[in-house]
Amino acid sequence: MILFIKIIICFYLNAVVQSQQTLWLPCKFADEREVKKSDGGSEIEFVSREAVLQFGKEGDAPVISHAITFLVTGSKLNLQKYTQGVGPDQVECGLHWHKVQDVHVRWPVQQPNEFSNWLICTMKHTNGDFILTSFLRYPTDQPPPPGSRIWPAISDKQIVTTTAVMMMKSQTPLVTSNLGGQKKLHCQFAIDHKGPNFSLEWHKRGERVTLFSHTSRTRQTEGGGVDLKGLAGGDASYNLPFTKVSNEGMYVCSVSVAPLSASLDISLHIQESPRVSLSVGPTLSLQVDEEKKVVCDAERYYPLDVEVVWYKQDPAVPGQMAGSLLPTAIPNTLLSSHRHNTDKTYSLSSFFYLTASPSDSGKQFTCRVSHKSLKVDIKKSFILTVEEPSSWFFVFSMLVFIVILLLVLAPMLKYLYKAKRKTAQKKPY
């Protein structure tokens, strides 16, 4: 009974796995044709043709009868599992011929009387979840003409039986990281035979320095960032332990197995969110007509583009409709120039001169900062309170004025008094 239950479970799990596997994908086949020119020469013409990439076994009927079917049959490299759970409408698939540099190098699983024609199949997930490149071997009994790009003619409804011999895939074709983060640039490969002599290299496009290289035949390794234990199982991922702005760019993962060579581009973008602060606290008290410079600082962001907007509105009140809280843009705001920081990030200040008006008392003033690293804009606000000059302040001011006036007039009165007495003493009587 237990054995019967186990058999039922195995059949069920196998059915579930098969239901999640991709059976076929629509593809664009970039065919090549040799066209004769009027001067007696020839040129290669590229023709886009409708095709289907179908997984199965030799002899299977095509799922779409009116298109070219590239039937990928079973080998030790199961290309189908790398597209598991992906629907035909989620992948952009392309096929084109590939000419190897050395046609005399035989593929290890190639039969003695076989010759190989090579196709490259590229699959890109429409949401950017992965990119995959594979080599398909199309065996024939005729050797390709040396030095030419003449391929076997393929009719519109032909079934082209192939096998997948080499595959590269990245689940991180586009990587975004903040400063100081740890990032893994995913790259994996698979080959249809054991113990292949392969070479792996990582480099950054536009730079001559090789980040990592490894040759399996000599076991020679240069650089770091790739786990050699994982590499033995096809995991060629490159690890960045501490990202900096200088790490931004296009990284290339390349794998070579003679006579084939493939590479994947992985783009790394650095984004750092701005730190926003105001030069005033959550509340600001000013007297009527008093002027105050208010500054909003956006600091240490990357990349460069940032937007800073000032506006004012009545503060929100519980139960109040949102339509009554429409903001008003603050005019005459100014921006500083971008400041460069030592870590290659940027800083910017936006400010305006606030003249206190009784009509603005109780208003909420807000600085809103937008940046591509932010899912939600950052807002910093303060409430303005405008005060009339108080009576005690008026009295105190008048007293100070009187005291100052007396201090100024007293010496003058004393001088006049002395001058008058001297004038009186000079009289003859």
Short mmCIF file of C-alpha atoms in Angstrom, two decimals:
data_model
loop_
_atom_site.label_atom_id
_atom_site.label_comp_id
_atom_site.label_asym_id
_atom_site.label_seq_id
_atom_site.Cartn_x
_atom_site.Cartn_y
_atom_site.Cartn_z
CA MET A 1 0.00 0.00 0.00
CA ILE A 2 2.82 2.40 0.90
CA LEU A 3 4.59 1.58 -2.36
CA PHE A 4 1.41 2.28 -4.31
CA ILE A 5 1.03 5.67 -2.61
CA LYS A 6 4.65 6.55 -3.43
CA ILE A 7 4.08 5.66 -7.08
CA ILE A 8 0.97 7.88 -7.17
CA ILE A 9 2.93 10.78 -5.64
CA CYS A 10 5.78 10.36 -8.16
CA PHE A 11 3.34 10.42 -11.07
CA TYR A 12 1.66 13.52 -9.62
CA LEU A 13 4.94 15.38 -9.11
CA ASN A 14 6.08 14.46 -12.59
CA ALA A 15 2.80 15.77 -14.03
CA VAL A 16 3.18 19.04 -12.10
CA VAL A 17 6.75 19.54 -13.37
CA GLN A 18 5.72 18.82 -16.95
CA SER A 19 2.82 21.27 -16.69
CA GLN A 20 5.25 24.02 -15.64
CA GLN A 21 7.75 23.34 -18.44
CA THR A 22 7.82 25.46 -21.55
CA LEU A 23 7.00 23.27 -24.58
CA TRP A 24 7.56 25.85 -27.33
CA LEU A 25 8.37 29.50 -27.96
CA PRO A 26 7.70 31.75 -30.97
CA CYS A 27 10.99 32.98 -32.42
CA LYS A 28 12.33 35.31 -35.06
CA PHE A 29 14.82 33.50 -37.29
CA ALA A 30 17.40 35.82 -38.92
CA ASP A 31 18.26 33.76 -41.97
CA GLU A 32 21.13 34.57 -44.32
CA ARG A 33 21.04 34.30 -48.09
CA GLU A 34 23.75 34.89 -50.64
CA VAL A 35 22.58 37.30 -53.33
CA LYS A 36 24.40 37.70 -56.63
CA LYS A 37 25.27 41.25 -57.63
CA SER A 38 25.25 42.73 -61.12
CA ASP A 39 29.03 42.99 -61.14
CA GLY A 40 29.38 39.25 -60.67
CA GLY A 41 30.06 39.43 -56.94
CA SER A 42 27.78 38.46 -54.08
CA GLU A 43 26.58 39.82 -50.77
CA ILE A 44 24.79 38.44 -47.71
CA GLU A 45 21.15 39.38 -47.29
CA PHE A 46 19.48 39.00 -43.90
CA VAL A 47 15.88 37.78 -43.92
CA SER A 48 13.59 37.72 -40.86
CA ARG A 49 11.46 34.57 -40.84
CA GLU A 50 8.76 33.22 -38.53
CA ALA A 51 9.91 30.22 -36.53
CA VAL A 52 9.13 28.13 -33.47
CA LEU A 53 11.57 26.78 -30.90
CA GLN A 54 10.04 23.47 -29.82
CA PHE A 55 11.27 21.11 -27.12
CA GLY A 56 10.71 17.41 -27.65
CA LYS A 57 12.13 14.32 -29.27
CA GLU A 58 12.98 13.45 -32.85
CA GLY A 59 9.86 12.71 -34.85
CA ASP A 60 7.51 14.98 -32.88
CA ALA A 61 4.90 16.82 -34.91
CA PRO A 62 5.26 20.61 -35.04
CA VAL A 63 2.96 22.66 -32.79
CA ILE A 64 2.59 25.25 -35.57
CA SER A 65 2.60 23.64 -38.97
CA HIS A 66 3.04 26.75 -41.14
CA ALA A 67 6.27 27.97 -39.47
CA ILE A 68 9.84 26.73 -39.40
CA THR A 69 10.27 24.44 -36.39
CA PHE A 70 13.62 24.24 -34.64
CA LEU A 71 13.16 21.06 -32.66
CA VAL A 72 15.50 20.88 -29.66
CA THR A 73 15.87 17.20 -28.82
CA GLY A 74 17.19 15.68 -25.63
CA SER A 75 20.84 15.74 -24.67
CA LYS A 76 22.83 15.93 -21.46
CA LEU A 77 22.10 19.66 -21.57
CA ASN A 78 18.36 20.06 -20.94
CA LEU A 79 17.70 23.54 -22.28
CA GLN A 80 14.01 23.24 -21.45
CA LYS A 81 14.54 23.33 -17.67
CA TYR A 82 16.16 26.76 -17.90
CA THR A 83 12.89 28.19 -19.26
CA GLN A 84 10.66 26.41 -16.76
CA GLY A 85 7.50 28.28 -15.79
CA VAL A 86 7.82 30.83 -18.60
CA GLY A 87 4.97 31.27 -21.08
CA PRO A 88 5.39 31.95 -24.82
CA ASP A 89 4.20 35.54 -24.32
CA GLN A 90 6.85 36.25 -21.66
CA VAL A 91 9.97 35.66 -23.75
CA GLU A 92 11.51 37.37 -26.76
CA CYS A 93 13.24 34.63 -28.72
CA GLY A 94 15.69 35.05 -31.59
CA LEU A 95 17.67 32.60 -33.73
CA HIS A 96 20.51 33.19 -36.16
CA TRP A 97 23.34 31.29 -37.80
CA HIS A 98 26.76 31.30 -36.15
CA LYS A 99 30.08 30.85 -37.92
CA VAL A 100 32.87 29.43 -35.78
CA GLN A 101 36.46 30.57 -36.22
CA ASP A 102 37.92 27.09 -36.53
CA VAL A 103 35.64 24.73 -38.45
CA HIS A 104 38.11 21.85 -38.03
CA VAL A 105 37.58 21.62 -34.24
CA ARG A 106 35.08 18.83 -33.65
CA TRP A 107 32.53 18.94 -30.86
CA PRO A 108 33.15 16.07 -28.40
CA VAL A 109 29.73 14.43 -28.89
CA GLN A 110 29.85 14.77 -32.66
CA GLN A 111 29.68 11.50 -34.65
CA PRO A 112 32.64 10.57 -36.89
CA ASN A 113 30.84 11.23 -40.18
CA GLU A 114 28.91 14.31 -38.98
CA PHE A 115 29.52 17.95 -39.65
CA SER A 116 28.09 20.74 -37.53
CA ASN A 117 26.15 23.83 -38.44
CA TRP A 118 25.71 26.20 -35.54
CA LEU A 119 22.78 28.33 -34.46
CA ILE A 120 22.61 30.83 -31.61
CA CYS A 121 19.34 31.09 -29.72
CA THR A 122 18.79 34.14 -27.50
CA MET A 123 15.91 34.42 -25.04
CA LYS A 124 15.07 37.58 -23.10
CA HIS A 125 12.34 37.77 -20.48
CA THR A 126 9.99 40.64 -21.22
CA ASN A 127 10.21 41.82 -17.58
CA GLY A 128 13.99 41.59 -17.50
CA ASP A 129 13.99 38.52 -15.21
CA PHE A 130 16.64 36.72 -17.24
CA ILE A 131 18.62 36.56 -20.47
CA LEU A 132 19.73 33.26 -21.97
CA THR A 133 22.05 32.40 -24.85
CA SER A 134 22.46 28.87 -26.16
CA PHE A 135 24.22 27.11 -29.03
CA LEU A 136 22.20 24.65 -31.07
CA ARG A 137 24.02 22.08 -33.19
CA TYR A 138 22.39 21.19 -36.51
CA PRO A 139 24.25 18.12 -37.82
CA THR A 140 24.65 17.44 -41.54
CA ASP A 141 26.60 14.97 -43.64
CA GLN A 142 28.20 17.70 -45.76
CA PRO A 143 31.08 19.91 -44.56
CA PRO A 144 30.52 23.69 -44.73
CA PRO A 145 32.46 25.42 -47.51
CA PRO A 146 35.64 26.89 -46.01
CA GLY A 147 35.58 30.63 -45.48
CA SER A 148 31.98 31.09 -46.64
CA ARG A 149 28.70 32.00 -44.99
CA ILE A 150 26.55 29.62 -47.04
CA TRP A 151 24.13 27.79 -44.79
CA PRO A 152 21.79 24.88 -45.48
CA ALA A 153 18.59 26.05 -47.18
CA ILE A 154 15.55 25.86 -44.88
CA SER A 155 12.01 25.82 -46.24
CA ASP A 156 9.08 27.60 -44.59
CA LYS A 157 7.54 24.48 -42.99
CA GLN A 158 10.72 22.52 -42.38
CA ILE A 159 11.50 20.79 -39.09
CA VAL A 160 15.14 21.43 -38.17
CA THR A 161 16.26 18.88 -35.59
CA THR A 162 18.93 20.24 -33.26
CA THR A 163 20.52 19.62 -29.88
CA ALA A 164 21.56 22.17 -27.28
CA VAL A 165 25.29 21.87 -26.58
CA MET A 166 26.10 24.99 -24.56
CA MET A 167 24.06 27.50 -22.56
CA MET A 168 24.67 30.73 -20.65
CA LYS A 169 22.06 32.43 -18.48
CA SER A 170 21.86 35.44 -16.18
CA GLN A 171 18.99 36.13 -13.82
CA THR A 172 20.34 39.64 -13.21
CA PRO A 173 20.73 41.29 -16.63
CA LEU A 174 19.99 44.63 -14.95
CA VAL A 175 21.23 45.22 -11.39
CA THR A 176 20.56 48.26 -9.21
CA SER A 177 22.53 48.84 -6.02
CA ASN A 178 22.94 51.52 -3.40
CA LEU A 179 26.35 52.64 -2.18
CA GLY A 180 28.09 50.14 0.05
CA GLY A 181 25.79 47.29 -0.89
CA GLN A 182 26.81 43.73 -1.68
CA LYS A 183 25.73 42.60 -5.14
CA LYS A 184 25.93 39.34 -7.04
CA LEU A 185 26.10 39.51 -10.82
CA HIS A 186 24.53 36.19 -11.74
CA CYS A 187 26.05 34.14 -14.56
CA GLN A 188 25.73 30.42 -15.08
CA PHE A 189 26.67 28.07 -17.89
CA ALA A 190 26.10 24.45 -18.86
CA ILE A 191 27.76 22.18 -21.44
CA ASP A 192 26.51 18.89 -22.85
CA HIS A 193 29.56 16.79 -21.91
CA LYS A 194 31.56 16.19 -18.76
CA GLY A 195 34.98 17.62 -18.06
CA PRO A 196 35.01 20.25 -20.80
CA ASN A 197 38.04 22.44 -21.31
CA PHE A 198 36.52 25.86 -20.80
CA SER A 199 37.74 29.38 -20.16
CA LEU A 200 35.84 31.95 -18.12
CA GLU A 201 36.47 35.68 -18.04
CA TRP A 202 34.86 38.67 -16.38
CA HIS A 203 35.65 42.19 -17.48
CA LYS A 204 34.04 45.61 -17.43
CA ARG A 205 33.22 47.07 -20.82
CA GLY A 206 35.42 50.06 -21.67
CA GLU A 207 38.18 48.99 -19.27
CA ARG A 208 41.19 46.87 -20.18
CA VAL A 209 41.56 45.26 -16.77
CA THR A 210 40.34 41.66 -16.45
CA LEU A 211 38.37 41.25 -13.22
CA PHE A 212 38.56 37.46 -13.18
CA SER A 213 39.77 34.67 -15.46
CA HIS A 214 39.98 30.92 -15.14
CA THR A 215 41.10 28.13 -17.47
CA SER A 216 39.95 24.64 -16.51
CA ARG A 217 42.65 22.81 -18.47
CA THR A 218 45.57 24.54 -16.71
CA ARG A 219 43.58 25.48 -13.58
CA GLN A 220 45.10 28.91 -13.85
CA THR A 221 43.09 31.62 -12.08
CA GLU A 222 43.59 35.38 -11.99
CA GLY A 223 41.60 37.94 -10.05
CA GLY A 224 38.78 37.28 -7.61
CA GLY A 225 35.07 37.63 -7.04
CA VAL A 226 34.06 34.17 -8.36
CA ASP A 227 33.66 31.11 -6.12
CA LEU A 228 35.77 28.31 -7.60
CA LYS A 229 33.67 25.63 -5.91
CA GLY A 230 30.54 27.02 -7.51
CA LEU A 231 32.36 27.36 -10.81
CA ALA A 232 32.82 23.59 -10.96
CA GLY A 233 29.02 23.30 -11.06
CA GLY A 234 28.54 26.02 -13.67
CA ASP A 235 28.00 28.99 -11.35
CA ALA A 236 30.23 31.77 -12.71
CA SER A 237 28.60 34.62 -10.75
CA TYR A 238 30.73 37.62 -9.86
CA ASN A 239 30.45 39.13 -6.38
CA LEU A 240 30.89 42.80 -5.55
CA PRO A 241 31.43 43.09 -1.77
CA PHE A 242 31.13 46.89 -1.48
CA THR A 243 29.63 48.89 -4.33
CA LYS A 244 30.91 52.36 -5.20
CA VAL A 245 29.96 54.83 -7.89
CA SER A 246 33.04 53.75 -9.86
CA ASN A 247 31.59 50.21 -10.03
CA GLU A 248 28.75 51.38 -12.25
CA GLY A 249 28.88 50.09 -15.82
CA MET A 250 28.45 47.11 -18.11
CA TYR A 251 29.98 43.82 -16.97
CA VAL A 252 30.67 40.98 -19.41
CA CYS A 253 30.70 37.29 -18.48
CA SER A 254 32.39 35.22 -21.21
CA VAL A 255 32.70 31.44 -21.54
CA SER A 256 34.68 29.68 -24.27
CA VAL A 257 34.65 25.99 -25.18
CA ALA A 258 36.40 25.44 -28.51
CA PRO A 259 35.15 26.15 -31.09
CA LEU A 260 32.33 28.08 -29.36
CA SER A 261 32.44 31.30 -27.37
CA ALA A 262 29.55 33.22 -25.79
CA SER A 263 29.12 36.20 -23.51
CA LEU A 264 26.41 37.95 -21.52
CA ASP A 265 26.16 41.66 -20.71
CA ILE A 266 25.08 42.56 -17.17
CA SER A 267 24.39 46.22 -16.44
CA LEU A 268 25.04 47.61 -12.95
CA HIS A 269 23.42 50.92 -11.97
CA ILE A 270 24.23 52.77 -8.74
CA GLN A 271 21.42 54.68 -7.03
CA GLU A 272 21.69 56.50 -3.72
CA SER A 273 18.71 58.25 -2.19
CA PRO A 274 19.05 61.89 -1.09
CA ARG A 275 19.07 62.87 2.59
CA VAL A 276 16.69 65.80 2.96
CA SER A 277 16.67 68.40 5.75
CA LEU A 278 15.32 71.90 6.43
CA SER A 279 17.15 74.84 7.99
CA VAL A 280 14.18 75.42 10.33
CA GLY A 281 12.34 73.21 12.80
CA PRO A 282 8.82 71.80 12.49
CA THR A 283 7.41 75.21 13.54
CA LEU A 284 8.60 78.72 12.70
CA SER A 285 7.42 81.89 14.45
CA LEU A 286 7.93 85.28 12.81
CA GLN A 287 6.54 88.76 13.34
CA VAL A 288 4.69 90.60 10.62
CA ASP A 289 7.02 91.68 7.77
CA GLU A 290 9.95 89.83 9.30
CA GLU A 291 12.10 88.06 6.66
CA LYS A 292 13.69 84.62 7.01
CA LYS A 293 15.81 82.57 4.59
CA VAL A 294 14.54 78.98 4.50
CA VAL A 295 16.79 76.28 2.99
CA CYS A 296 16.00 72.72 1.90
CA ASP A 297 19.13 70.54 1.53
CA ALA A 298 19.18 67.36 -0.60
CA GLU A 299 22.49 65.65 0.11
CA ARG A 300 24.55 62.67 -1.09
CA TYR A 301 22.36 61.38 -3.91
CA TYR A 302 23.25 59.58 -7.14
CA PRO A 303 22.77 59.85 -10.08
CA LEU A 304 22.70 63.58 -10.74
CA ASP A 305 19.10 64.40 -11.65
CA VAL A 306 16.99 65.58 -8.72
CA GLU A 307 13.92 67.83 -8.49
CA VAL A 308 13.12 70.10 -5.55
CA VAL A 309 9.73 71.82 -5.32
CA TRP A 310 8.41 74.22 -2.66
CA TYR A 311 4.70 74.71 -1.97
CA LYS A 312 2.37 75.85 0.81
CA GLN A 313 -1.10 74.79 1.90
CA ASP A 314 -3.42 74.61 4.86
CA PRO A 315 -2.42 71.78 7.19
CA ALA A 316 -4.54 68.65 7.04
CA VAL A 317 -7.45 68.44 9.45
CA PRO A 318 -9.11 65.11 10.33
CA GLY A 319 -12.28 64.67 8.26
CA GLN A 320 -11.37 67.42 5.80
CA MET A 321 -11.71 66.62 2.10
CA ALA A 322 -8.50 66.39 0.10
CA GLY A 323 -9.79 68.82 -2.51
CA SER A 324 -9.67 71.67 -0.04
CA LEU A 325 -5.93 71.15 0.56
CA LEU A 326 -4.68 72.05 -2.91
CA PRO A 327 -1.11 73.33 -2.60
CA THR A 328 0.17 76.63 -3.95
CA ALA A 329 3.60 76.80 -5.51
CA ILE A 330 6.00 79.18 -3.80
CA PRO A 331 7.41 81.71 -6.28
CA ASN A 332 10.98 82.97 -6.53
CA THR A 333 12.67 79.85 -5.16
CA LEU A 334 16.36 79.51 -5.98
CA LEU A 335 18.72 76.57 -6.50
CA SER A 336 22.38 76.29 -5.67
CA SER A 337 24.81 74.62 -8.04
CA HIS A 338 25.43 70.87 -7.66
CA ARG A 339 28.09 70.12 -5.08
CA HIS A 340 30.41 67.13 -5.64
CA ASN A 341 31.15 64.95 -2.63
CA THR A 342 34.24 62.80 -2.10
CA ASP A 343 32.24 59.59 -2.71
CA LYS A 344 31.15 60.99 -6.13
CA THR A 345 27.61 61.67 -4.96
CA TYR A 346 25.93 65.07 -5.31
CA SER A 347 24.28 67.64 -3.06
CA LEU A 348 21.94 70.53 -3.84
CA SER A 349 20.16 73.29 -1.91
CA SER A 350 16.87 75.02 -2.69
CA PHE A 351 15.90 78.14 -0.76
CA PHE A 352 13.62 81.16 -0.71
CA TYR A 353 13.16 84.30 1.41
CA LEU A 354 10.01 84.13 3.48
CA THR A 355 8.41 87.44 4.39
CA ALA A 356 5.92 86.92 7.21
CA SER A 357 2.35 87.85 6.29
CA PRO A 358 -0.73 87.45 8.50
CA SER A 359 -2.44 85.55 5.65
CA ASP A 360 0.28 82.86 5.81
CA SER A 361 -0.08 82.28 9.53
CA GLY A 362 -0.91 78.62 10.15
CA LYS A 363 0.13 77.57 6.66
CA GLN A 364 2.22 74.45 6.08
CA PHE A 365 5.31 75.02 3.94
CA THR A 366 6.69 71.86 2.27
CA CYS A 367 9.85 70.97 0.38
CA ARG A 368 9.31 67.93 -1.89
CA VAL A 369 12.32 66.09 -3.34
CA SER A 370 12.02 63.67 -6.29
CA HIS A 371 14.78 61.30 -7.41
CA LYS A 372 14.91 58.09 -9.47
CA SER A 373 16.11 56.12 -6.42
CA LEU A 374 12.89 56.97 -4.55
CA LYS A 375 9.64 55.06 -4.88
CA VAL A 376 7.91 57.85 -2.95
CA ASP A 377 9.01 61.51 -2.89
CA ILE A 378 10.57 62.82 0.32
CA LYS A 379 8.66 65.69 1.96
CA LYS A 380 9.85 67.97 4.75
CA SER A 381 7.44 70.56 6.20
CA PHE A 382 7.10 73.28 8.80
CA ILE A 383 4.15 75.34 10.12
CA LEU A 384 4.47 79.13 10.04
CA THR A 385 3.07 81.28 12.86
CA VAL A 386 2.93 85.04 12.23
CA GLU A 387 2.68 87.28 15.33
CA GLU A 388 1.65 90.91 15.67
CA PRO A 389 4.01 93.08 17.73
CA SER A 390 2.82 92.83 21.39
CA SER A 391 1.91 95.90 23.55
CA TRP A 392 4.65 95.25 26.10
CA PHE A 393 7.13 95.15 23.32
CA PHE A 394 5.82 98.51 22.08
CA VAL A 395 6.12 100.06 25.54
CA PHE A 396 9.57 98.61 26.00
CA SER A 397 10.60 99.98 22.64
CA MET A 398 9.30 103.47 23.51
CA LEU A 399 11.17 103.45 26.83
CA VAL A 400 14.35 102.46 25.08
CA PHE A 401 13.78 105.26 22.58
CA ILE A 402 13.23 107.81 25.34
CA VAL A 403 16.33 106.70 27.22
CA ILE A 404 18.44 106.95 24.08
CA LEU A 405 16.92 110.39 23.38
CA LEU A 406 17.75 111.60 26.90
CA LEU A 407 21.28 110.28 26.64
CA VAL A 408 21.71 112.24 23.45
CA LEU A 409 19.96 115.44 24.66
CA ALA A 410 21.50 115.63 28.14
CA PRO A 411 25.02 116.63 27.00
CA MET A 412 23.51 119.12 24.58
CA LEU A 413 21.39 120.76 27.29
CA LYS A 414 24.35 120.89 29.63
CA TYR A 415 26.47 122.54 26.98
CA LEU A 416 23.79 125.10 26.22
CA TYR A 417 23.34 125.87 29.91
CA LYS A 418 27.05 126.52 30.40
CA ALA A 419 27.20 128.70 27.32
CA LYS A 420 24.28 130.77 28.59
CA ARG A 421 25.98 131.36 31.96
CA LYS A 422 29.20 132.51 30.33
CA THR A 423 27.27 134.95 28.21
CA ALA A 424 25.50 136.34 31.31
CA GLN A 425 28.82 136.88 33.22
CA LYS A 426 30.25 139.10 30.46
CA LYS A 427 27.49 141.72 30.84
CA PRO A 428 28.58 145.10 32.50
CA TYR A 429 25.96 145.02 35.16
#
